[in-house]
PDB file of C-alpha atoms in Angstrom:
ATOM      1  CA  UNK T   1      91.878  78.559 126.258  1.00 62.00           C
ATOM      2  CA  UNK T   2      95.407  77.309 126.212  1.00 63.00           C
ATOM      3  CA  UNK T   3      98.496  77.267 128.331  1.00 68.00           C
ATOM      4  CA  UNK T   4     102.206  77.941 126.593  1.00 72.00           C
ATOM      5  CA  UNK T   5     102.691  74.674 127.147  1.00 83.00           C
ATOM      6  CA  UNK T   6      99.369  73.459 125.750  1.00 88.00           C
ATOM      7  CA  UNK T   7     100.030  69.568 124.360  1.00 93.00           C
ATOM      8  CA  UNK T   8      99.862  69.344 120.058  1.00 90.00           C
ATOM      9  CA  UNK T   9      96.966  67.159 120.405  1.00 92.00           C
ATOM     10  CA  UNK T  10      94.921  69.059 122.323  1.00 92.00           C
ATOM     11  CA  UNK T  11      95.768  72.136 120.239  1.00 90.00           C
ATOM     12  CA  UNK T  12      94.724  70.388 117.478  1.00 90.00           C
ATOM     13  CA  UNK T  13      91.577  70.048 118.873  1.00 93.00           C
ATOM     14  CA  UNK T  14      90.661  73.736 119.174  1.00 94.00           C
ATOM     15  CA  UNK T  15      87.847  75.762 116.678  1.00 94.00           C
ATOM     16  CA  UNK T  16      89.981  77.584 114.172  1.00 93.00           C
ATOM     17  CA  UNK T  17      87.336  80.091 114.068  1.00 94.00           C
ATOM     18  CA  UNK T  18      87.502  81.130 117.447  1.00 95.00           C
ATOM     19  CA  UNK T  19      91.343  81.498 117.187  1.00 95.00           C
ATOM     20  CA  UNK T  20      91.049  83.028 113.746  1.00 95.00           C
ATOM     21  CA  UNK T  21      88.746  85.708 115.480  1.00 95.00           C
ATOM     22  CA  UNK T  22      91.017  86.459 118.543  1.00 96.00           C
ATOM     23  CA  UNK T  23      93.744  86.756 115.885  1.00 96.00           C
ATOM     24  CA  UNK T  24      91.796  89.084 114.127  1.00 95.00           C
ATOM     25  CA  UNK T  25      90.467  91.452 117.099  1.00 96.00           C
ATOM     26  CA  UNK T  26      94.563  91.268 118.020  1.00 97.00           C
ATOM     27  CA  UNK T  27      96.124  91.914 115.004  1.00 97.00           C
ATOM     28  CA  UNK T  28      93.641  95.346 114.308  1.00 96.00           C
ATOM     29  CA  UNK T  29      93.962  96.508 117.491  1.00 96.00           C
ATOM     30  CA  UNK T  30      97.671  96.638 117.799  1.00 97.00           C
ATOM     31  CA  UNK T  31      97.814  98.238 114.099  1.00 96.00           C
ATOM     32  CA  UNK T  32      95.432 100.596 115.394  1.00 96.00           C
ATOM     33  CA  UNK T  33      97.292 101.671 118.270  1.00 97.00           C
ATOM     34  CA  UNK T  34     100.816 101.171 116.477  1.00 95.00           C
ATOM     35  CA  UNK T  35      99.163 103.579 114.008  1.00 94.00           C
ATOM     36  CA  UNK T  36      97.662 106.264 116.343  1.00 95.00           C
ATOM     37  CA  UNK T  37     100.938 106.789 118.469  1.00 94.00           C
ATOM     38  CA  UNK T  38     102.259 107.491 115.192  1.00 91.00           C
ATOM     39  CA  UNK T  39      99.822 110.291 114.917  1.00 92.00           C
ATOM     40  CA  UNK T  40      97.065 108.949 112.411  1.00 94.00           C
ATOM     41  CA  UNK T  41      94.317 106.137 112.100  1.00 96.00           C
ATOM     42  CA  UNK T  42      93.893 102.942 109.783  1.00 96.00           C
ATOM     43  CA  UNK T  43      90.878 104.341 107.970  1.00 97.00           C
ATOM     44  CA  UNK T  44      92.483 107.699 107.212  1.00 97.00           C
ATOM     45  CA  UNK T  45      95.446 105.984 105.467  1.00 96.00           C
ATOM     46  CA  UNK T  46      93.518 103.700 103.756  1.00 96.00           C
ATOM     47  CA  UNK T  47      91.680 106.802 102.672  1.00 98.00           C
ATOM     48  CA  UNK T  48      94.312 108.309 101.249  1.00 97.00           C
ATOM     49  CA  UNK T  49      95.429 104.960  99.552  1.00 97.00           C
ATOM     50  CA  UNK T  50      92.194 104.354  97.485  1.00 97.00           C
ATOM     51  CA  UNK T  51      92.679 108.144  96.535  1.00 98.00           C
ATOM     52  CA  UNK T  52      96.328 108.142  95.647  1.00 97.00           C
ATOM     53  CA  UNK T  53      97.200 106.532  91.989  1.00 96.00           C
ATOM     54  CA  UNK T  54     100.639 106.030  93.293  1.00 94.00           C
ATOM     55  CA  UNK T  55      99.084 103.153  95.804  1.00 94.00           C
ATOM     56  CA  UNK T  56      95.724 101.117  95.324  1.00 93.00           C
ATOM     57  CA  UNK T  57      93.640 103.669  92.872  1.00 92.00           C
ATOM     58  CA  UNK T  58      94.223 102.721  89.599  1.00 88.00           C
ATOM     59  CA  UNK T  59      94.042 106.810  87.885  1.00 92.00           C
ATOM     60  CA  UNK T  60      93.977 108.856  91.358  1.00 88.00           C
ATOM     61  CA  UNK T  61      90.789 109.658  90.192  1.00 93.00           C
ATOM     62  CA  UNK T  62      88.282 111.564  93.571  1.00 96.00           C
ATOM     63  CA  UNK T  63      86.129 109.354  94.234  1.00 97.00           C
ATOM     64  CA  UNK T  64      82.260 110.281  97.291  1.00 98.00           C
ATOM     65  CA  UNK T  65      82.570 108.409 100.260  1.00 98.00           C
ATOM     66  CA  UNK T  66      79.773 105.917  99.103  1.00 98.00           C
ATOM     67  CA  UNK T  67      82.335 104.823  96.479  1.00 97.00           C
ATOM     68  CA  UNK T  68      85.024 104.981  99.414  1.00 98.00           C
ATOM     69  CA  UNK T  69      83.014 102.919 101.353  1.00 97.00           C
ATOM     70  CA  UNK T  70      82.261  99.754  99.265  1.00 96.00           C
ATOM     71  CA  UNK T  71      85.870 100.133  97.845  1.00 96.00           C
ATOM     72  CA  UNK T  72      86.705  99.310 100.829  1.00 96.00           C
ATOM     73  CA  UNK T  73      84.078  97.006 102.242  1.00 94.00           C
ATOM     74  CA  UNK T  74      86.030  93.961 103.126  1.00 91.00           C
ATOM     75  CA  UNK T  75      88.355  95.770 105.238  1.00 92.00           C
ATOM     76  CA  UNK T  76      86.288  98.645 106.957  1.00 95.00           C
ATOM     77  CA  UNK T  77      84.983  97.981 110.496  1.00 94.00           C
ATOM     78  CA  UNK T  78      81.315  98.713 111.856  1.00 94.00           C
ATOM     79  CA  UNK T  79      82.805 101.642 114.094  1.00 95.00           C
ATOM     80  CA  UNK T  80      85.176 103.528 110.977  1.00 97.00           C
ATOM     81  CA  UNK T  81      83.127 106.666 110.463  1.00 97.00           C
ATOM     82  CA  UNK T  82      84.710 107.385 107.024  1.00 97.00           C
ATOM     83  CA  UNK T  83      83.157 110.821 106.772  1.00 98.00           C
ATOM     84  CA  UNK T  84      84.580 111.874 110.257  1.00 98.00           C
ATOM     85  CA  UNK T  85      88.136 110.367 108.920  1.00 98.00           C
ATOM     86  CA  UNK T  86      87.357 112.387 105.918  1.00 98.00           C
ATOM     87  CA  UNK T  87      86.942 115.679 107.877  1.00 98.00           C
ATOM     88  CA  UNK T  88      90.430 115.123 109.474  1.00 98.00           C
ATOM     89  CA  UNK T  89      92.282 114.626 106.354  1.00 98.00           C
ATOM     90  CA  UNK T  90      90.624 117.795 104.670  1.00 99.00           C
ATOM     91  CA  UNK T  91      91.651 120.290 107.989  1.00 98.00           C
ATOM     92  CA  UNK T  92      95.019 118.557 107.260  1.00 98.00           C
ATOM     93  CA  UNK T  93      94.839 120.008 103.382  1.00 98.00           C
ATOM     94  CA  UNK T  94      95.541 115.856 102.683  1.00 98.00           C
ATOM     95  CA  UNK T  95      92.135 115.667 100.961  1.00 98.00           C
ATOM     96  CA  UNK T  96      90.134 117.985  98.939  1.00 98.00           C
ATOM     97  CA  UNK T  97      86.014 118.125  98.364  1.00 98.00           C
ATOM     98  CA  UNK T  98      84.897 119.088  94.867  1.00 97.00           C
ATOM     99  CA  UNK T  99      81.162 120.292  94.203  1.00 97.00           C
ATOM    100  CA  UNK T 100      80.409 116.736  93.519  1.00 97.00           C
ATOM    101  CA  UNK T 101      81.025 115.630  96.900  1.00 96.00           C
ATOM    102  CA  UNK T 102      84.304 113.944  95.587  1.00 98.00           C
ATOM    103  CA  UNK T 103      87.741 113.930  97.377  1.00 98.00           C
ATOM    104  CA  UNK T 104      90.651 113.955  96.001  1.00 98.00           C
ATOM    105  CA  UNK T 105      94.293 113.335  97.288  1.00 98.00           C
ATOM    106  CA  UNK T 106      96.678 116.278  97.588  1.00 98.00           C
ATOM    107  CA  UNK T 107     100.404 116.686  96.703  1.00 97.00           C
ATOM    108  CA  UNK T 108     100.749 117.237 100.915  1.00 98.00           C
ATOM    109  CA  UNK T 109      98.474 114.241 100.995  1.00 97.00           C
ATOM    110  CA  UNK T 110     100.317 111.765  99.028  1.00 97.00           C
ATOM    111  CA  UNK T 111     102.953 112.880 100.351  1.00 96.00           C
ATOM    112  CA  UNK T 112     102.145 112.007 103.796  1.00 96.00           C
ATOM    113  CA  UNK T 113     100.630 109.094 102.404  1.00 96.00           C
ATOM    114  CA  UNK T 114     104.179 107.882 101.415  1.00 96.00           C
ATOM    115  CA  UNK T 115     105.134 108.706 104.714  1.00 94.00           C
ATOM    116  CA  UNK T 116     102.813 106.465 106.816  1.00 93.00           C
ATOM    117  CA  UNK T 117     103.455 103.971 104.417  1.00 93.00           C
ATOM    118  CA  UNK T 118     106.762 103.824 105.420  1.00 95.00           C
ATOM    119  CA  UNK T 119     106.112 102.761 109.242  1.00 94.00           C
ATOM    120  CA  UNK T 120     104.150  99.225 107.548  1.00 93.00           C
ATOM    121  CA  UNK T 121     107.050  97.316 107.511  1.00 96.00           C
ATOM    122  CA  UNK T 122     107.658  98.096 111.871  1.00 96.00           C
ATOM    123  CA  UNK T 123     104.687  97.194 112.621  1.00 95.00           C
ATOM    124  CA  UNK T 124     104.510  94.169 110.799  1.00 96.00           C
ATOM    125  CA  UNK T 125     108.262  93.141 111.975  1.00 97.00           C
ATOM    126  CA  UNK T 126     106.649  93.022 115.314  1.00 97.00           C
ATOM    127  CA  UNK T 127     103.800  91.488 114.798  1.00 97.00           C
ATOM    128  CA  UNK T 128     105.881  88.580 112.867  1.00 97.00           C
ATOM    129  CA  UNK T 129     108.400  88.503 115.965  1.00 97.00           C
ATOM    130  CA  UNK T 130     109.574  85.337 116.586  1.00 97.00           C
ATOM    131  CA  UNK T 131     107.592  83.524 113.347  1.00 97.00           C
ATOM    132  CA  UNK T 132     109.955  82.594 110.472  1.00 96.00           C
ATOM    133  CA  UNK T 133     108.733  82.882 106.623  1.00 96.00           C
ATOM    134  CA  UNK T 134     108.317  79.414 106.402  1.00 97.00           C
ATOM    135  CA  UNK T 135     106.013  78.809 109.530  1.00 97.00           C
ATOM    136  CA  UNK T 136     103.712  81.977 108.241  1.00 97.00           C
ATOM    137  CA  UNK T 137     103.775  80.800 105.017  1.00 97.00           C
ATOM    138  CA  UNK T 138     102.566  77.535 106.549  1.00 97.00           C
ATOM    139  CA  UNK T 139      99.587  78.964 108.232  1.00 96.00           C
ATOM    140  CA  UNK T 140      98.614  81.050 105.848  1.00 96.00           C
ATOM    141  CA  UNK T 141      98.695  77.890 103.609  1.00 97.00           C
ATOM    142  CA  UNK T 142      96.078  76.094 105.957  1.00 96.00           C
ATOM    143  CA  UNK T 143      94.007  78.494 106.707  1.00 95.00           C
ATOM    144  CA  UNK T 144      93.467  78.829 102.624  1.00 97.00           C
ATOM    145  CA  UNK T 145      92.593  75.607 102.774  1.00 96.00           C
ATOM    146  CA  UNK T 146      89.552  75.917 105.455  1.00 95.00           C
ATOM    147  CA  UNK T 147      88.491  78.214 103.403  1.00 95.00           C
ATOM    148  CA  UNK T 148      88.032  76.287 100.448  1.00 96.00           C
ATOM    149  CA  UNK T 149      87.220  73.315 102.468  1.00 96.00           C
ATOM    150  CA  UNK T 150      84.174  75.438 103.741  1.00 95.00           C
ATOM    151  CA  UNK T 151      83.092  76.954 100.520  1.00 95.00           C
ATOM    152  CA  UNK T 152      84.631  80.504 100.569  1.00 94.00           C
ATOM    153  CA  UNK T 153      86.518  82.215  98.093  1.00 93.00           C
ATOM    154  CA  UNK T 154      90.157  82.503  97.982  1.00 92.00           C
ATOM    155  CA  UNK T 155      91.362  85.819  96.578  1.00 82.00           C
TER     156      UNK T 155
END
């Protein structure tokens, strides 16, 4: 759709969505594959961070995978199979089932939860390669504002 040396006007004239959506598709799919040479995949860490009350759960309390699933519902994909993910991170000992259908984080899972955390900043260094603060800020700023201007809710 554009050349690197695509004029500012004609930029200007381009759909935001489409570029939002190629941004998107991008931006996932290099985390993904950032995240799998590493060993592990974006669902099963954000598994273990709605489990863990050291991250996004507020008591660490076990929680079924329906409860996983709309915890997570603006951020899960059509294709994340939660209860396959699930099934990993149990073999692993990171998870445990109660008779409830529950899981809970482990110590071993938190742990490695801590780990994984730890590659975040990497992966976002390169994704924010050659973009200062103040030009992210800037387009995060604007695309706040199509929001609003279009009705939806800025968190």
């Amino acid at each position: 759709m554009t050349s690197p040396h695509t004029p500012d006007a004609e930029l200007a004239a381009q759909p935001a969505a489409y570029w939002t959506g190629v941004a998107y598709e991008a931006l996932i799919a290099f985390t993904r594959a950032q995240q799998a040479e590493l060993g592990f995949t974006q669902p099963q860490y954000w598994l273990l961070r709605n489990l863990s009350k050291n991250d996004i759960s507020p008591d660490g309390h076990g929680m079924t995978l329906p409860e996983l699933r709309q915890a997570m519902s603006g951020y899960l994909r059509p294709e994340d199979d939660l209860a396959a993910e699930a099934e990993v991170l149990l073999e692993r000992g990171w998870l445990t089932r109660d008779d409830e259908g529950r899981l809970w984080i482990t110590e071993p899972g938190d742990e490695a939860r801590a780990r994984l955390k730890q590659h975040a900043p990497a992966i976002r260094a390169r994704i924010h390669q050659g973009i200062d603060d103040a030009d992210y800020v800037t387009a995060l700023k604007v695309l706040q504002q199509m929001i609003r201007n279009t009705g939806g809710a800025v968190a």
